[in-house]
mmCIF file of C-alpha atoms in Angstrom:
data_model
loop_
_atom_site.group_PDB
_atom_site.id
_atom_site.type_symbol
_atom_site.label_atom_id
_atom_site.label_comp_id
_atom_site.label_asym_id
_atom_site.label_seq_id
_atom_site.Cartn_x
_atom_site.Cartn_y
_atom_site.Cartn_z
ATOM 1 C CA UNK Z 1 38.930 79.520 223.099
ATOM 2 C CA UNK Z 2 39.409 82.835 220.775
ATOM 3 C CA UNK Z 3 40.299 82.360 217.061
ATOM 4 C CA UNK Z 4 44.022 83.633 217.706
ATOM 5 C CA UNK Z 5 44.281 81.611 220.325
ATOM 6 C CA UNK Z 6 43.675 78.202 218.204
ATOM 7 C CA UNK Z 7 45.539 79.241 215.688
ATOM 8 C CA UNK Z 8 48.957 80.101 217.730
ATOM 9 C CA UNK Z 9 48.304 76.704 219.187
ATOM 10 C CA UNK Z 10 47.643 75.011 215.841
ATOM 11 C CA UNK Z 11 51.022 76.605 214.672
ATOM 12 C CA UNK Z 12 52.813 75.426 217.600
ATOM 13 C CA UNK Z 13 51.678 71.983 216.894
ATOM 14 C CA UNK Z 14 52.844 72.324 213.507
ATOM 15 C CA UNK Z 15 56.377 73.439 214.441
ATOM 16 C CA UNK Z 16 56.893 70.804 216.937
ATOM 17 C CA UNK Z 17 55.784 68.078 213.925
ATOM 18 C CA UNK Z 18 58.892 69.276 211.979
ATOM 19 C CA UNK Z 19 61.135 68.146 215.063
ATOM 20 C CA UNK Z 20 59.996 64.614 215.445
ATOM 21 C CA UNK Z 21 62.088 62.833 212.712
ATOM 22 C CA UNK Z 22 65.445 64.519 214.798
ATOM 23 C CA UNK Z 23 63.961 63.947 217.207
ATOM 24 C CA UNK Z 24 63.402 59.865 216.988
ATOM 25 C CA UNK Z 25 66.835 59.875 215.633
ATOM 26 C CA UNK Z 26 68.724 61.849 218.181
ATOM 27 C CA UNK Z 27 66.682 62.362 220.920
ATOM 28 C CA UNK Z 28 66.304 66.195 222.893
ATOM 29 C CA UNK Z 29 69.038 66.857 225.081
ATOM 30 C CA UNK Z 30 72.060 67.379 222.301
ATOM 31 C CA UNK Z 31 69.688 69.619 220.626
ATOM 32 C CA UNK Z 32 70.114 73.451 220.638
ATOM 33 C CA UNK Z 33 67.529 76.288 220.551
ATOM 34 C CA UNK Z 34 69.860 77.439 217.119
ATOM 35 C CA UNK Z 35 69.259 74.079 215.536
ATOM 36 C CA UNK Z 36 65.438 73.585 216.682
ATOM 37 C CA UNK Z 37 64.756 77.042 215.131
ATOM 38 C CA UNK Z 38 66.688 75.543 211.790
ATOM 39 C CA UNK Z 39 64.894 72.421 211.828
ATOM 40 C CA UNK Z 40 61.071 74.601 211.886
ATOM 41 C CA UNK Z 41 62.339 77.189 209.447
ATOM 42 C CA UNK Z 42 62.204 80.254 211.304
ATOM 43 C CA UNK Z 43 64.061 81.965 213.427
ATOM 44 C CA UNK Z 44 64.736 82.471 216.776
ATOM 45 C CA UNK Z 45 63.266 85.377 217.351
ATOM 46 C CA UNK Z 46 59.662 83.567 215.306
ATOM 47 C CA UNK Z 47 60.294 80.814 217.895
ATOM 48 C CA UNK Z 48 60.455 82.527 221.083
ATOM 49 C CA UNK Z 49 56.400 84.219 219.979
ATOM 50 C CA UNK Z 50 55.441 80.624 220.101
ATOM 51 C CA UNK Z 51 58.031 78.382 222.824
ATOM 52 C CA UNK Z 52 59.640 80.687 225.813
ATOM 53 C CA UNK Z 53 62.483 78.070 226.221
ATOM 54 C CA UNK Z 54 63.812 74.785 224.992
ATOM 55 C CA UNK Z 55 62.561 73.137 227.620
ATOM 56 C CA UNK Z 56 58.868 74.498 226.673
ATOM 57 C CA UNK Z 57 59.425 72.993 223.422
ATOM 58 C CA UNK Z 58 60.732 69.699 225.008
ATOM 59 C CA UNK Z 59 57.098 69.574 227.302
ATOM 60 C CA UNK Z 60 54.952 70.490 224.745
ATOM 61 C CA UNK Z 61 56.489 67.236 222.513
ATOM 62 C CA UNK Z 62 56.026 65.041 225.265
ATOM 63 C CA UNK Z 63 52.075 66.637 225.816
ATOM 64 C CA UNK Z 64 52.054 65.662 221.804
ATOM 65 C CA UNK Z 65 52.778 62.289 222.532
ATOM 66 C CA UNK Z 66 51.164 61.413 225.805
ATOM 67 C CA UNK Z 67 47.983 62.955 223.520
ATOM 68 C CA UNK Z 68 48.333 61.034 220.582
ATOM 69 C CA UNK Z 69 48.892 57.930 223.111
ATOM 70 C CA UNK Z 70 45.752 58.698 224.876
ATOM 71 C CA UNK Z 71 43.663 59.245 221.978
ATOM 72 C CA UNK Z 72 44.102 56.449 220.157
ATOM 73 C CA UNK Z 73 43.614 54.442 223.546
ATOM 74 C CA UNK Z 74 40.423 55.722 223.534
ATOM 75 C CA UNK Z 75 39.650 54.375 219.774
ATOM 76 C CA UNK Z 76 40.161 50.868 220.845
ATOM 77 C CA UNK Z 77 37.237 50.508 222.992
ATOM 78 C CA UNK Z 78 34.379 50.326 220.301
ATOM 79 C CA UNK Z 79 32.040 47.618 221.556
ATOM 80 C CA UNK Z 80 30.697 47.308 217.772
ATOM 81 C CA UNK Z 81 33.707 46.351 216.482
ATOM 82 C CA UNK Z 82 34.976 42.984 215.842
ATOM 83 C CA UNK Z 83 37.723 40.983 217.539
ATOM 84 C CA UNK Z 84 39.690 41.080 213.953
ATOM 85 C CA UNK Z 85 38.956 45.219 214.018
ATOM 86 C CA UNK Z 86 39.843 45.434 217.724
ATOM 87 C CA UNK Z 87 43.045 43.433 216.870
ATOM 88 C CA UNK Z 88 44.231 44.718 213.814
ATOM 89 C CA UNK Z 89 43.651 48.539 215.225
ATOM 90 C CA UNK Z 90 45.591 47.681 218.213
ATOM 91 C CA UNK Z 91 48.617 46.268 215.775
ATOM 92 C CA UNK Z 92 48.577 49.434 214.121
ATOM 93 C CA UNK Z 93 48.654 51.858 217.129
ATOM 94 C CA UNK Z 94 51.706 49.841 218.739
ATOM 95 C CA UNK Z 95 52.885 50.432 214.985
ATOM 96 C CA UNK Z 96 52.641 53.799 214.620
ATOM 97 C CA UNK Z 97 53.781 54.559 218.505
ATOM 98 C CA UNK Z 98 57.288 52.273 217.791
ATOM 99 C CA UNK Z 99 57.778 54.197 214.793
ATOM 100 C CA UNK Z 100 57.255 57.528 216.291
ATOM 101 C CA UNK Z 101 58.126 57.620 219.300
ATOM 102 C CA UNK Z 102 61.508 55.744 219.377
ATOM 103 C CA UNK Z 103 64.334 54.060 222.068
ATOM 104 C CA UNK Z 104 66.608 56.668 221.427
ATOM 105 C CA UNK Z 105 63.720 59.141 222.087
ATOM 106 C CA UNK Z 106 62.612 57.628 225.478
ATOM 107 C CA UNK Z 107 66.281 56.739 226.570
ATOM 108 C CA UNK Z 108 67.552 60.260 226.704
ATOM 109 C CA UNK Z 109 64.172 61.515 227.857
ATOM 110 C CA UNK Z 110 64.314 59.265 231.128
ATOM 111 C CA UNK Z 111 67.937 60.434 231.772
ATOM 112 C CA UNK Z 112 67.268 63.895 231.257
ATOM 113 C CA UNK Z 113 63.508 64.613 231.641
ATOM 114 C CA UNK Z 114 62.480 61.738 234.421
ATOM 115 C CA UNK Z 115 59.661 63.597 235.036
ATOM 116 C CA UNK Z 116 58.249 64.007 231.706
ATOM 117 C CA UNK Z 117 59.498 60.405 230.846
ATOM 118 C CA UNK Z 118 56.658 59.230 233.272
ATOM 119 C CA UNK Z 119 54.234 61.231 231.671
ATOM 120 C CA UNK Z 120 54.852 59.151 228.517
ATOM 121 C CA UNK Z 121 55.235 55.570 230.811
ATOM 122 C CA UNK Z 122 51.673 56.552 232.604
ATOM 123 C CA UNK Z 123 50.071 56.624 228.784
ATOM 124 C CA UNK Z 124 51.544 53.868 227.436
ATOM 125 C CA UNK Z 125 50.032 51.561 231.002
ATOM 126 C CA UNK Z 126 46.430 53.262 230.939
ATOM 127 C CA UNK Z 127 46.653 51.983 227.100
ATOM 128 C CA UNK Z 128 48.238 48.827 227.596
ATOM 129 C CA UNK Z 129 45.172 48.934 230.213
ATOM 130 C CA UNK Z 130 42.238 49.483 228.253
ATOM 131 C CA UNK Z 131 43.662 46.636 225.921
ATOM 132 C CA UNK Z 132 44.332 43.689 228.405
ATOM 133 C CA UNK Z 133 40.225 44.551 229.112
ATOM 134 C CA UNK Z 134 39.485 43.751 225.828
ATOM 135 C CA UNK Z 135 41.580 40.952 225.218
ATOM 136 C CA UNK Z 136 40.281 39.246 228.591
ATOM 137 C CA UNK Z 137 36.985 39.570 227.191
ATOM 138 C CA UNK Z 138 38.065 37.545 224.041
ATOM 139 C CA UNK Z 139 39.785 35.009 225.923
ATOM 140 C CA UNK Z 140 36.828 34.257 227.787
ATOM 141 C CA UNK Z 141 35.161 33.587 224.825
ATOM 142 C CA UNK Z 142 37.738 31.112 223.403
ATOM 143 C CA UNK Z 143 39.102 33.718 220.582
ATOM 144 C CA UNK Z 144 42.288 34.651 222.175
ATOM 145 C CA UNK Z 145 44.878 32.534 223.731
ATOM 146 C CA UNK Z 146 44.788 32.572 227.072
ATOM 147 C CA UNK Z 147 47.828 34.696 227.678
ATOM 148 C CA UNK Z 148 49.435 37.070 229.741
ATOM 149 C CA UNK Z 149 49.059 40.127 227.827
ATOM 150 C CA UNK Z 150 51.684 42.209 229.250
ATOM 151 C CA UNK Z 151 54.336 39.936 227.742
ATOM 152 C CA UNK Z 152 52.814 40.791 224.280
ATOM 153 C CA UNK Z 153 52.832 44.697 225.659
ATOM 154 C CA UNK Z 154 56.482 43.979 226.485
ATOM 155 C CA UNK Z 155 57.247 42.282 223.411
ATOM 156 C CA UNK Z 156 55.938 45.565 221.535
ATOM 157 C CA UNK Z 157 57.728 48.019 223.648
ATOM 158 C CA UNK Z 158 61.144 46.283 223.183
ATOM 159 C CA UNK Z 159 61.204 44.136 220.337
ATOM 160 C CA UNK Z 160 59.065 46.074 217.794
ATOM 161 C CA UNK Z 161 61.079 48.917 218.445
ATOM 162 C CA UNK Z 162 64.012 47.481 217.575
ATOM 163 C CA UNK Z 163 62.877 46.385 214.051
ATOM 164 C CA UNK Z 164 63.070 49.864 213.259
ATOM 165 C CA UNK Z 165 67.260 49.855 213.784
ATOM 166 C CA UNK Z 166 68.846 50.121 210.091
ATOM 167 C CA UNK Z 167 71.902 47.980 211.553
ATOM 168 C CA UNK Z 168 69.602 45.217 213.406
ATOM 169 C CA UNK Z 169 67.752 44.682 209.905
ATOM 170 C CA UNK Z 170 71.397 44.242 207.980
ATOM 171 C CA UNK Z 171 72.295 41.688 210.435
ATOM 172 C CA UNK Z 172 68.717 39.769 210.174
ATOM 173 C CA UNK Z 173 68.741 40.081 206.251
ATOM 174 C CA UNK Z 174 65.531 41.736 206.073
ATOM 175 C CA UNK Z 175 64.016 44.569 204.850
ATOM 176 C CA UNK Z 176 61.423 46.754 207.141
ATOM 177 C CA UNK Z 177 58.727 45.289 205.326
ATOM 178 C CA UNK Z 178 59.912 41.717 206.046
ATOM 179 C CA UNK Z 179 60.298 42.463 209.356
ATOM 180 C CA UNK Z 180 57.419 43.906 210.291
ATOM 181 C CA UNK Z 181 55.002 41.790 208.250
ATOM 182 C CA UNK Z 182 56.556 39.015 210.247
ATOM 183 C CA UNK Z 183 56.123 40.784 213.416
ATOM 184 C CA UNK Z 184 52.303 41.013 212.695
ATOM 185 C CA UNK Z 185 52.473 37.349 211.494
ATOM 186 C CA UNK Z 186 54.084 36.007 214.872
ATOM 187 C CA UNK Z 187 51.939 38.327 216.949
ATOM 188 C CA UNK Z 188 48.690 37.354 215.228
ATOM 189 C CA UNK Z 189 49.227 33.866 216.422
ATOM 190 C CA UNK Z 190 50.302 34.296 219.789
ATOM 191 C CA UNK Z 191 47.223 35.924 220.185
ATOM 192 C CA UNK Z 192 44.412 34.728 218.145
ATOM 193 C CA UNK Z 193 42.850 31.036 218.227
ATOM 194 C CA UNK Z 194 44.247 28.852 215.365
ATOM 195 C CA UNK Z 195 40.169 28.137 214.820
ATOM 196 C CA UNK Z 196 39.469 31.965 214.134
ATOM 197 C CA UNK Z 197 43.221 32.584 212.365
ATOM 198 C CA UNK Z 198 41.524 32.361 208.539
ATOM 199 C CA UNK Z 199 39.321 34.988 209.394
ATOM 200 C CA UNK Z 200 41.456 37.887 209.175
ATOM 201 C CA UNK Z 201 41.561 39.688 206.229
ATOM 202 C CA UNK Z 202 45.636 41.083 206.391
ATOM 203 C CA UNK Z 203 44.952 43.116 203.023
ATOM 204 C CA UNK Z 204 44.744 46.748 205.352
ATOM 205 C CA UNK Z 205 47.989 45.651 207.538
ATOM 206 C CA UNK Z 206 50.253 44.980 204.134
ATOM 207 C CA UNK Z 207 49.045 48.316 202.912
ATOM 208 C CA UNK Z 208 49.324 50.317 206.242
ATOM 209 C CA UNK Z 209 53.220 48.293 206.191
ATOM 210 C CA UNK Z 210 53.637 50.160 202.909
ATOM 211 C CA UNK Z 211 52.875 53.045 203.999
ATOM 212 C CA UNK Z 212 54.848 53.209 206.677
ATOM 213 C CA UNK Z 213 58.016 51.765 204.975
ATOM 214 C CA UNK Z 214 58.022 54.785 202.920
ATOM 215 C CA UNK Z 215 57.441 57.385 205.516
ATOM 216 C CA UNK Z 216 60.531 55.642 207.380
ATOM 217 C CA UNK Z 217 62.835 55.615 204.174
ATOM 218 C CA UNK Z 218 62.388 59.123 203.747
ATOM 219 C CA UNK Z 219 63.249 60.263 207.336
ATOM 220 C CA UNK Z 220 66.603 58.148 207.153
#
């Protein structure tokens, strides 16, 4: 790949990073080329060297996403790492995929963009995949409950999502901290053996909560 080449795809990427708080908010189909050239700070004419339609722009997010999804699936299989690491990793992907990639998101993408709404649905199950391998291995060994994992895949696509709506949290009293933190709590022991529950250190997940607490306040 030539050095322009990289670059015009590096600045692609980078323009189609300034959409994704709109876009977890409102989703793509309202969207106009006008506003998407607003929202990356250039204009159209800037846009149409990089994207030759909306609908470009709309792939190329969804490539972005089925990437990210696939990349950090890959992460998770690290035979060196502990059941704690392989857990605690796995909390934080399903973390950072809720938080970016959001109901309103997928719910106007599969009425709009079926196709490309699969492309995102086929990630998320070779994931959810490589996961339910590992966990089987630690329920063999007595660490993990012996559960159906899917339900705690389920639980993450519908439920954790949902912790993220302003309006839910108001009802529930809680702040997005709370919320999640209690998340983790009630997932940790669905999943993990009570006898091997005082072995995780939670010190990374408060601070990686933090984190992301902050990132959501300022995209509100």
């Amino acid at each position: 790949m030539s050095i322009e080449i990289e670059k015009k795809n590096a600045m692609r990427e980078k323009l189609l990073v300034k959409l994704l708080p709109v876009i977890r908010k409102e989703g793509v189909s309202s969207l106009r080329i006008e506003r998407i050239a607003k929202i990356m700070d250039i204009s159209k004419a800037t846009m149409y060297k990089y994207f030759s339609s909306k609908e470009e722009i709309i792939e190329s997010i969804v490539d972005l996403y089925v990437s990210y999804i696939t990349d950090i699936g890959e992460t998770i299989v690290d035979h060196n790492a502990s059941y704690s690491e392989h857990f605690q990793k796995s909390f934080e992907q399903s973390l950072l995929i809720a938080f970016y990639i959001s109901n309103e998101y997928l719910n106007d993408l599969q009425t709009s963009y079926p196709t490309l709404y699969e492309k995102i649905s086929d990630a998320h199950d070779k994931r959810n995949e490589q996961i339910s391998h590992i966990s089987d291995q630690y329920q063999n060994e007595g660490i993990f409950n012996p559960i159906n994992i899917y339900l705690l895949h389920m639980q993450d696509q519908f439920l954790l999502r949902k912790l993220f709506d302003p309006a839910l949290l108001t009802k529930m009293n809680m702040t997005l901290y709370e919320a999640l933190l209690d998340y983790y709590s009630l997932t940790k022991h669905q999943l993990i053996h009570p006898e091997y529950l005082n072995e995780i250190d939670d010190n990374k997940i408060h601070e990686l909560l933090k984190k992301l607490v902050q990132k959501f306040s300022t995209t509100m």
